[in-house]
């Protein structure tokens, strides 16, 4: 048999949200925000662990994080956290077989029932809640 | 990939189209991926100018190339009516059936056809379905029931329309493989069962004549099985028959999570 090329799309294909509708966009955002929150968690553990090195080390760390740049990162974290939670709840409920519509006779033009308006609405609500939480966070962090 | 342009011959005509109307016909550029793994793994694109009408399908355009411009283009096709599932390929970046996709609906002057992603390439647009068929077979795609043999005195199975609706749409799968090509998990995990296989596992599990639920759930409940699906919905987005594999997978997961019996 001739040599074969696997032609697997790989991470590049997995991370491309543009071709398959809103659920794929939500999948991509869920992964992206998950990675973002993981990076924040690691950074946060590192930041708070500096307190073990004394007050000076802690004050030095705060001088880096308690800045406009640090606040913007926190606002992004708030947005990621809210979207990841909201969309995660949608995915968990759907993965139990709820909110997908009912199986039935498919009719042309064959719109998949699982990609229904309820799913899209939940995605949009998650995005809207994330935006609202970010605005509130920005108000608190930059308010004074 | 490099690009090679092949000029259109003056005297060519689409099959079934009168020559006199040729001047009024629109022309599109068809870019075909040419890959021969035995010779050049990198491959290249070849461009062809094709006369099209509003009903011309991508398959007809490729067959026009084969008939008039370059007979060496390799592809798999058969029924030309979205029933056999042979002509799946990536058309303008998305997996579709070539016989079911009209050039006019793509709304582009350039049509790019490539082999489907996530399958080994045999040549040009033809891909290997070994993994698809083997996972399909692993799902035991048949009714498991001791009483299913025709025996003297055996009664037929009673099935209501409601019972039928639970699995009917999933039995329309034509094994074209578009769902596996669109799946983001298949893009990175070569051992993943894939939406096609999982949807078929649900199809037979949901059938009230079947008694193989335990066996099938055991097959899908593994590290490269049902739990690798993250409900991106891409499989259902590309399915040309309305099978909705994403729904089937989540419903199948409902059995494992205890939401369904």
CSV table of C-alpha atoms in Angstrom, one decimal:
chain,number,residue,atom,x,y,z
A,1,UNK,CA,0.0,0.0,0.0
A,2,UNK,CA,1.3,3.5,-0.8
A,3,UNK,CA,2.4,5.8,1.9
A,4,UNK,CA,-0.5,7.7,3.5
A,5,UNK,CA,-0.9,11.2,4.8
A,6,UNK,CA,-3.0,11.4,8.0
A,7,UNK,CA,-4.4,14.8,7.1
A,8,UNK,CA,-5.5,15.4,10.7
A,9,UNK,CA,-6.4,19.1,11.3
A,10,UNK,CA,-4.6,19.2,14.7
A,11,UNK,CA,-4.8,22.0,17.2
A,12,UNK,CA,-5.0,24.6,14.4
A,13,UNK,CA,-8.2,23.0,13.1
A,14,UNK,CA,-9.6,22.5,16.6
A,15,UNK,CA,-9.0,26.1,17.5
A,16,UNK,CA,-10.6,27.5,14.4
A,17,UNK,CA,-14.1,28.7,15.4
A,18,UNK,CA,-15.2,30.2,12.1
A,19,UNK,CA,-16.8,27.4,10.1
A,20,UNK,CA,-19.5,25.6,12.1
A,21,UNK,CA,-21.8,28.1,13.7
A,22,UNK,CA,-22.4,29.4,17.3
A,23,UNK,CA,-21.9,26.2,19.2
A,24,UNK,CA,-18.4,25.8,17.8
A,25,UNK,CA,-17.7,29.5,18.7
A,26,UNK,CA,-18.9,28.7,22.3
A,27,UNK,CA,-16.7,25.6,22.4
A,28,UNK,CA,-13.7,27.7,21.3
A,29,UNK,CA,-14.5,30.4,23.9
A,30,UNK,CA,-15.0,27.8,26.6
A,31,UNK,CA,-11.6,26.4,25.9
A,32,UNK,CA,-10.0,29.8,25.7
A,33,UNK,CA,-11.5,31.0,28.9
A,34,UNK,CA,-10.6,27.8,30.6
A,35,UNK,CA,-7.0,28.2,29.6
A,36,UNK,CA,-7.1,31.8,30.7
A,37,UNK,CA,-8.5,31.0,34.1
A,38,UNK,CA,-5.9,28.2,34.5
A,39,UNK,CA,-3.1,30.8,33.7
A,40,UNK,CA,-4.7,33.2,36.2
A,41,UNK,CA,-4.9,30.5,38.9
A,42,UNK,CA,-1.2,29.7,38.5
A,43,UNK,CA,-0.3,33.4,38.5
A,44,UNK,CA,-2.5,34.1,41.5
A,45,UNK,CA,-1.0,31.2,43.5
A,46,UNK,CA,2.5,32.6,42.7
A,47,UNK,CA,1.4,36.2,43.6
A,48,UNK,CA,-0.1,35.3,47.0
A,49,UNK,CA,2.8,32.9,47.8
A,50,UNK,CA,5.2,35.9,47.9
A,51,UNK,CA,3.7,36.8,51.2
A,52,UNK,CA,5.8,34.0,52.7
A,53,UNK,CA,8.9,36.0,51.8
A,54,UNK,CA,7.9,38.9,54.1
A,55,UNK,CA,6.2,42.2,53.8
A,56,UNK,CA,8.7,43.8,51.4
A,57,UNK,CA,8.3,41.0,48.9
A,58,UNK,CA,4.5,41.2,49.2
A,59,UNK,CA,4.6,45.1,48.7
A,60,UNK,CA,6.9,44.6,45.7
A,61,UNK,CA,4.4,42.2,44.2
A,62,UNK,CA,1.4,44.5,44.8
A,63,UNK,CA,3.3,47.3,43.1
A,64,UNK,CA,3.3,45.1,40.0
A,65,UNK,CA,-0.3,43.9,40.2
A,66,UNK,CA,-2.1,46.9,41.7
A,67,UNK,CA,-1.7,48.9,38.5
A,68,UNK,CA,-4.0,49.8,35.6
A,69,UNK,CA,-2.6,46.9,33.7
A,70,UNK,CA,-3.2,44.6,36.6
A,71,UNK,CA,-6.8,45.8,36.9
A,72,UNK,CA,-7.4,45.2,33.2
A,73,UNK,CA,-6.2,41.6,33.7
A,74,UNK,CA,-8.6,41.2,36.6
A,75,UNK,CA,-11.5,42.6,34.5
A,76,UNK,CA,-10.7,40.0,31.8
A,77,UNK,CA,-10.6,37.3,34.5
A,78,UNK,CA,-14.0,38.4,35.7
A,79,UNK,CA,-15.4,38.1,32.2
A,80,UNK,CA,-13.7,34.7,31.6
A,81,UNK,CA,-15.0,33.4,34.9
A,82,UNK,CA,-18.6,34.4,34.2
A,83,UNK,CA,-18.7,33.2,30.6
A,84,UNK,CA,-17.0,29.9,31.6
A,85,UNK,CA,-19.5,29.3,34.4
A,86,UNK,CA,-22.6,30.3,32.3
A,87,UNK,CA,-21.7,28.4,29.2
A,88,UNK,CA,-20.4,25.5,31.3
A,89,UNK,CA,-23.8,25.1,33.0
A,90,UNK,CA,-25.4,25.0,29.5
A,91,UNK,CA,-22.9,22.4,28.3
A,92,UNK,CA,-23.4,20.3,31.5
A,93,UNK,CA,-27.2,20.3,31.1
A,94,UNK,CA,-27.0,19.5,27.4
A,95,UNK,CA,-24.5,16.7,28.0
A,96,UNK,CA,-27.1,15.1,30.2
A,97,UNK,CA,-29.5,15.1,27.2
A,98,UNK,CA,-31.6,18.1,28.2
A,99,UNK,CA,-32.5,21.1,26.1
A,100,UNK,CA,-31.7,19.4,22.8
A,101,UNK,CA,-35.1,19.1,21.4
A,102,UNK,CA,-36.6,15.7,20.6
A,103,UNK,CA,-35.5,13.2,18.0
A,104,UNK,CA,-37.9,13.0,15.1
A,105,UNK,CA,-38.3,12.7,11.3
A,106,UNK,CA,-35.7,15.1,9.8
A,107,UNK,CA,-37.1,17.4,7.2
A,108,UNK,CA,-35.3,19.4,4.5
A,109,UNK,CA,-33.3,21.6,4.9
A,110,UNK,CA,-32.3,19.4,7.9
A,111,UNK,CA,-31.7,22.0,10.6
A,112,UNK,CA,-30.2,20.1,13.5
A,113,UNK,CA,-32.5,20.2,16.6
A,114,UNK,CA,-29.6,20.1,19.0
A,115,UNK,CA,-28.3,23.5,17.5
A,116,UNK,CA,-31.6,25.1,18.5
A,117,UNK,CA,-32.4,28.7,19.6
A,118,UNK,CA,-32.3,27.8,23.3
A,119,UNK,CA,-28.7,26.8,23.0
A,120,UNK,CA,-27.9,30.0,21.1
A,121,UNK,CA,-29.8,32.1,23.6
A,122,UNK,CA,-27.8,30.5,26.5
A,123,UNK,CA,-24.6,31.3,24.7
A,124,UNK,CA,-25.6,34.9,24.2
A,125,UNK,CA,-26.8,35.3,27.8
A,126,UNK,CA,-23.4,34.0,29.0
A,127,UNK,CA,-21.7,36.5,26.8
A,128,UNK,CA,-24.0,39.3,28.0
A,129,UNK,CA,-23.5,38.4,31.7
A,130,UNK,CA,-19.8,38.3,31.2
A,131,UNK,CA,-19.9,41.8,29.6
A,132,UNK,CA,-22.0,43.1,32.5
A,133,UNK,CA,-19.8,41.6,35.1
A,134,UNK,CA,-16.7,43.1,33.4
A,135,UNK,CA,-18.4,46.6,33.4
A,136,UNK,CA,-19.2,46.2,37.1
A,137,UNK,CA,-15.7,45.1,37.8
A,138,UNK,CA,-14.2,48.0,35.9
A,139,UNK,CA,-16.5,50.4,37.9
A,140,UNK,CA,-15.2,48.9,41.2
A,141,UNK,CA,-11.5,48.8,40.2
A,142,UNK,CA,-11.3,52.1,38.4
A,143,UNK,CA,-14.1,53.9,40.2
A,144,UNK,CA,-12.0,55.5,42.9
B,1,UNK,CA,0.7,23.9,-1.6
B,2,UNK,CA,1.9,25.3,-5.0
B,3,UNK,CA,-0.8,26.4,-7.5
B,4,UNK,CA,-0.8,25.3,-11.2
B,5,UNK,CA,-3.3,26.9,-13.6
B,6,UNK,CA,-4.7,24.8,-16.4
B,7,UNK,CA,-6.4,26.9,-19.2
B,8,UNK,CA,-9.9,26.1,-20.3
B,9,UNK,CA,-10.2,24.6,-23.8
B,10,UNK,CA,-12.4,26.6,-26.1
B,11,UNK,CA,-14.6,23.7,-27.4
B,12,UNK,CA,-15.6,22.3,-24.0
B,13,UNK,CA,-19.2,22.1,-22.8
B,14,UNK,CA,-20.9,20.9,-19.7
B,15,UNK,CA,-22.7,17.6,-20.2
B,16,UNK,CA,-26.4,18.2,-20.9
B,17,UNK,CA,-25.9,21.9,-21.7
B,18,UNK,CA,-26.5,23.1,-25.3
B,19,UNK,CA,-23.4,24.6,-26.8
B,20,UNK,CA,-25.2,27.7,-28.0
B,21,UNK,CA,-25.9,28.8,-24.4
B,22,UNK,CA,-22.2,28.5,-23.5
B,23,UNK,CA,-21.5,32.1,-24.0
B,24,UNK,CA,-24.1,33.1,-21.4
B,25,UNK,CA,-22.7,30.7,-18.9
B,26,UNK,CA,-20.9,32.0,-15.8
B,27,UNK,CA,-17.4,30.8,-15.2
B,28,UNK,CA,-15.8,29.9,-11.9
B,29,UNK,CA,-12.3,28.9,-10.9
B,30,UNK,CA,-12.1,25.4,-9.5
B,31,UNK,CA,-9.0,24.8,-7.3
B,32,UNK,CA,-8.5,21.1,-6.9
B,33,UNK,CA,-6.0,19.7,-4.3
B,34,UNK,CA,-3.6,17.3,-6.1
B,35,UNK,CA,-1.9,15.0,-3.6
B,36,UNK,CA,-0.2,11.8,-4.3
B,37,UNK,CA,1.2,10.5,-1.0
B,38,UNK,CA,3.5,8.0,-2.8
B,39,UNK,CA,5.2,10.8,-4.8
B,40,UNK,CA,4.8,14.2,-3.3
B,41,UNK,CA,3.3,14.3,0.2
B,42,UNK,CA,3.1,18.1,0.1
B,43,UNK,CA,0.8,18.3,-2.8
B,44,UNK,CA,-0.4,21.3,-4.8
B,45,UNK,CA,-3.5,23.0,-6.1
B,46,UNK,CA,-4.4,23.0,-9.7
B,47,UNK,CA,-6.8,25.7,-11.1
B,48,UNK,CA,-9.4,25.1,-13.8
B,49,UNK,CA,-11.8,27.5,-15.4
B,50,UNK,CA,-15.2,25.8,-15.4
B,51,UNK,CA,-18.5,27.0,-17.1
B,52,UNK,CA,-21.3,26.7,-14.6
B,53,UNK,CA,-25.0,27.2,-14.5
B,54,UNK,CA,-27.1,27.8,-11.4
B,55,UNK,CA,-27.8,24.1,-10.9
B,56,UNK,CA,-24.2,22.9,-11.4
B,57,UNK,CA,-23.0,20.9,-8.4
B,58,UNK,CA,-19.4,20.7,-7.3
B,59,UNK,CA,-19.3,17.1,-8.3
B,60,UNK,CA,-20.4,17.9,-11.8
B,61,UNK,CA,-17.7,20.6,-12.0
B,62,UNK,CA,-15.0,18.1,-10.9
B,63,UNK,CA,-16.4,15.5,-13.4
B,64,UNK,CA,-16.2,18.2,-16.1
B,65,UNK,CA,-12.5,18.6,-15.3
B,66,UNK,CA,-12.0,14.8,-15.5
B,67,UNK,CA,-13.8,14.6,-18.8
B,68,UNK,CA,-12.3,17.6,-20.5
B,69,UNK,CA,-9.2,18.9,-18.8
B,70,UNK,CA,-7.4,16.4,-16.6
B,71,UNK,CA,-8.7,12.9,-16.4
B,72,UNK,CA,-6.2,12.0,-13.6
B,73,UNK,CA,-8.1,13.8,-10.8
B,74,UNK,CA,-8.9,11.1,-8.2
B,75,UNK,CA,-12.2,11.2,-6.3
B,76,UNK,CA,-14.8,8.8,-5.0
B,77,UNK,CA,-18.4,9.2,-6.0
B,78,UNK,CA,-21.3,7.0,-7.0
B,79,UNK,CA,-25.0,7.9,-6.7
B,80,UNK,CA,-24.9,11.7,-7.3
B,81,UNK,CA,-28.0,12.2,-5.1
B,82,UNK,CA,-26.7,12.3,-1.5
B,83,UNK,CA,-27.6,8.7,-0.8
B,84,UNK,CA,-24.3,6.8,-1.0
B,85,UNK,CA,-22.1,9.1,1.0
B,86,UNK,CA,-19.1,8.7,-1.3
B,87,UNK,CA,-18.3,12.2,-2.5
B,88,UNK,CA,-17.5,13.9,0.9
B,89,UNK,CA,-14.8,16.5,0.6
B,90,UNK,CA,-13.8,19.8,1.9
B,91,UNK,CA,-15.4,22.5,-0.2
B,92,UNK,CA,-14.3,26.1,0.5
B,93,UNK,CA,-13.0,24.9,3.9
B,94,UNK,CA,-16.0,23.0,5.1
B,95,UNK,CA,-16.8,19.3,4.7
B,96,UNK,CA,-19.7,18.8,2.3
B,97,UNK,CA,-21.0,16.3,-0.2
B,98,UNK,CA,-19.9,17.4,-3.6
B,99,UNK,CA,-23.1,16.0,-5.3
B,100,UNK,CA,-25.3,17.9,-2.8
B,101,UNK,CA,-23.5,21.3,-3.0
B,102,UNK,CA,-24.4,23.6,-5.8
B,103,UNK,CA,-21.7,26.0,-6.9
B,104,UNK,CA,-24.2,28.9,-6.9
B,105,UNK,CA,-25.0,28.4,-3.2
B,106,UNK,CA,-21.3,28.9,-2.3
B,107,UNK,CA,-21.5,32.5,-3.6
B,108,UNK,CA,-17.8,32.5,-4.6
B,109,UNK,CA,-15.9,32.9,-7.8
B,110,UNK,CA,-13.3,30.5,-6.6
B,111,UNK,CA,-14.2,27.0,-5.4
B,112,UNK,CA,-11.5,25.1,-3.5
B,113,UNK,CA,-11.9,21.4,-3.1
B,114,UNK,CA,-9.6,19.4,-0.8
B,115,UNK,CA,-9.7,15.9,0.7
B,116,UNK,CA,-11.7,15.7,4.0
B,117,UNK,CA,-9.6,16.4,7.1
B,118,UNK,CA,-9.0,13.8,9.7
B,119,UNK,CA,-8.8,10.9,7.2
B,120,UNK,CA,-5.7,9.5,5.6
B,121,UNK,CA,-5.4,10.7,2.0
B,122,UNK,CA,-5.3,8.0,-0.7
B,123,UNK,CA,-4.9,10.4,-3.6
B,124,UNK,CA,-6.2,13.9,-4.5
B,125,UNK,CA,-9.8,14.0,-3.1
B,126,UNK,CA,-10.1,10.3,-2.1
B,127,UNK,CA,-9.6,9.5,1.5
B,128,UNK,CA,-9.4,6.3,3.5
B,129,UNK,CA,-12.5,5.3,5.6
B,130,UNK,CA,-10.9,2.4,7.4
B,131,UNK,CA,-11.2,4.1,10.8
B,132,UNK,CA,-14.8,5.2,10.2
B,133,UNK,CA,-15.9,1.7,9.1
B,134,UNK,CA,-14.1,-0.1,11.9
B,135,UNK,CA,-15.5,2.2,14.6
B,136,UNK,CA,-19.0,1.8,13.1
B,137,UNK,CA,-18.6,-2.0,13.2
B,138,UNK,CA,-17.3,-1.8,16.8
B,139,UNK,CA,-20.6,-0.2,17.8
B,140,UNK,CA,-22.5,-3.4,16.9
B,141,UNK,CA,-24.8,-1.7,14.4
B,142,UNK,CA,-27.5,-4.4,14.5
B,143,UNK,CA,-30.3,-5.4,16.7
B,144,UNK,CA,-29.1,-7.6,19.5
B,145,UNK,CA,-31.9,-9.8,20.7
B,146,UNK,CA,-32.0,-13.5,21.3
B,147,UNK,CA,-35.5,-13.7,19.9
B,148,UNK,CA,-34.7,-11.9,16.7
B,149,UNK,CA,-34.0,-15.1,14.8
B,150,UNK,CA,-36.9,-16.3,12.7
B,151,UNK,CA,-38.3,-19.2,14.7
B,152,UNK,CA,-41.5,-21.1,14.2
B,153,UNK,CA,-44.1,-19.5,16.4
B,154,UNK,CA,-42.0,-16.3,17.0
B,155,UNK,CA,-44.1,-13.1,17.3
B,156,UNK,CA,-43.2,-9.9,15.6
B,157,UNK,CA,-41.9,-7.0,17.7
B,158,UNK,CA,-44.5,-4.4,18.4
B,159,UNK,CA,-43.2,-0.9,17.9
B,160,UNK,CA,-45.3,2.3,18.2
B,161,UNK,CA,-44.6,5.4,16.1
B,162,UNK,CA,-43.3,7.0,19.3
B,163,UNK,CA,-40.8,4.1,19.7
B,164,UNK,CA,-39.7,4.6,16.1
B,165,UNK,CA,-39.2,8.3,16.5
B,166,UNK,CA,-36.6,7.8,19.2
B,167,UNK,CA,-34.1,6.4,16.7
B,168,UNK,CA,-35.4,6.9,13.2
B,169,UNK,CA,-33.4,10.1,12.3
B,170,UNK,CA,-30.2,8.4,13.4
B,171,UNK,CA,-30.8,5.5,11.1
B,172,UNK,CA,-30.5,7.9,8.1
B,173,UNK,CA,-26.7,8.0,8.4
B,174,UNK,CA,-25.1,7.4,5.0
B,175,UNK,CA,-21.6,7.1,6.5
B,176,UNK,CA,-20.3,9.9,4.4
B,177,UNK,CA,-17.9,10.8,7.2
B,178,UNK,CA,-18.5,14.6,7.1
B,179,UNK,CA,-19.2,14.6,10.9
B,180,UNK,CA,-15.9,13.1,11.8
B,181,UNK,CA,-14.1,15.5,9.5
B,182,UNK,CA,-15.7,18.5,11.2
B,183,UNK,CA,-15.3,17.2,14.8
B,184,UNK,CA,-12.7,19.2,16.8
B,185,UNK,CA,-11.9,16.2,18.9
B,186,UNK,CA,-11.2,14.0,15.8
B,187,UNK,CA,-8.8,16.8,14.8
B,188,UNK,CA,-6.5,16.0,17.6
B,189,UNK,CA,-7.3,12.5,18.9
B,190,UNK,CA,-6.7,9.7,16.3
B,191,UNK,CA,-8.3,7.1,18.6
B,192,UNK,CA,-11.6,8.9,19.3
B,193,UNK,CA,-14.6,6.9,18.2
B,194,UNK,CA,-16.1,9.9,16.5
B,195,UNK,CA,-19.6,11.3,16.1
B,196,UNK,CA,-20.6,8.8,13.4
B,197,UNK,CA,-19.9,5.8,15.6
B,198,UNK,CA,-21.3,7.3,18.7
B,199,UNK,CA,-24.5,8.3,16.9
B,200,UNK,CA,-24.9,4.8,15.6
B,201,UNK,CA,-24.4,3.4,19.1
B,202,UNK,CA,-27.3,5.6,20.2
B,203,UNK,CA,-29.4,4.6,17.3
B,204,UNK,CA,-29.4,0.9,18.3
B,205,UNK,CA,-29.4,1.5,22.0
B,206,UNK,CA,-32.6,3.6,21.7
B,207,UNK,CA,-34.3,0.9,19.7
B,208,UNK,CA,-36.8,-0.9,21.9
B,209,UNK,CA,-36.2,-4.2,20.0
B,210,UNK,CA,-32.6,-4.1,21.1
B,211,UNK,CA,-31.1,-5.7,24.2
B,212,UNK,CA,-27.5,-4.8,23.6
B,213,UNK,CA,-27.5,-1.5,25.6
B,214,UNK,CA,-25.0,-2.7,28.3
B,215,UNK,CA,-22.6,-4.0,25.6
B,216,UNK,CA,-22.6,-0.8,23.7
B,217,UNK,CA,-22.4,1.5,26.7
B,218,UNK,CA,-19.3,-0.4,27.8
B,219,UNK,CA,-17.7,0.1,24.4
B,220,UNK,CA,-18.4,3.9,24.3
B,221,UNK,CA,-17.5,4.5,28.0
B,222,UNK,CA,-13.8,4.5,27.6
B,223,UNK,CA,-11.0,7.1,27.5
B,224,UNK,CA,-11.3,7.8,23.7
B,225,UNK,CA,-15.0,7.3,23.8
B,226,UNK,CA,-18.1,9.4,24.5
B,227,UNK,CA,-16.5,11.6,27.2
B,228,UNK,CA,-14.2,13.2,24.7
B,229,UNK,CA,-17.1,14.9,23.0
B,230,UNK,CA,-17.5,18.5,24.2
B,231,UNK,CA,-20.7,19.3,22.3
B,232,UNK,CA,-19.2,21.7,19.8
B,233,UNK,CA,-22.1,20.8,17.4
B,234,UNK,CA,-19.9,20.8,14.3
B,235,UNK,CA,-20.9,17.3,13.4
B,236,UNK,CA,-24.6,18.2,13.3
B,237,UNK,CA,-23.8,21.5,11.4
B,238,UNK,CA,-22.3,19.6,8.5
B,239,UNK,CA,-24.6,16.5,8.4
B,240,UNK,CA,-26.3,16.4,5.0
B,241,UNK,CA,-29.1,14.0,6.1
B,242,UNK,CA,-30.3,15.7,9.3
B,243,UNK,CA,-29.0,12.9,11.5
B,244,UNK,CA,-27.9,15.3,14.3
B,245,UNK,CA,-25.0,13.2,15.8
B,246,UNK,CA,-24.5,15.8,18.5
B,247,UNK,CA,-28.0,15.2,19.9
B,248,UNK,CA,-27.4,11.4,19.7
B,249,UNK,CA,-24.2,11.6,21.6
B,250,UNK,CA,-25.7,13.7,24.4
B,251,UNK,CA,-28.8,11.4,24.6
B,252,UNK,CA,-26.4,8.4,24.8
B,253,UNK,CA,-24.5,10.1,27.6
B,254,UNK,CA,-27.8,10.5,29.4
B,255,UNK,CA,-27.9,6.6,29.7
B,256,UNK,CA,-24.5,6.6,31.3
B,257,UNK,CA,-25.3,9.5,33.6
B,258,UNK,CA,-28.5,7.8,34.7
B,259,UNK,CA,-30.9,10.3,33.2
B,260,UNK,CA,-32.3,7.7,30.8
B,261,UNK,CA,-33.2,4.1,31.2
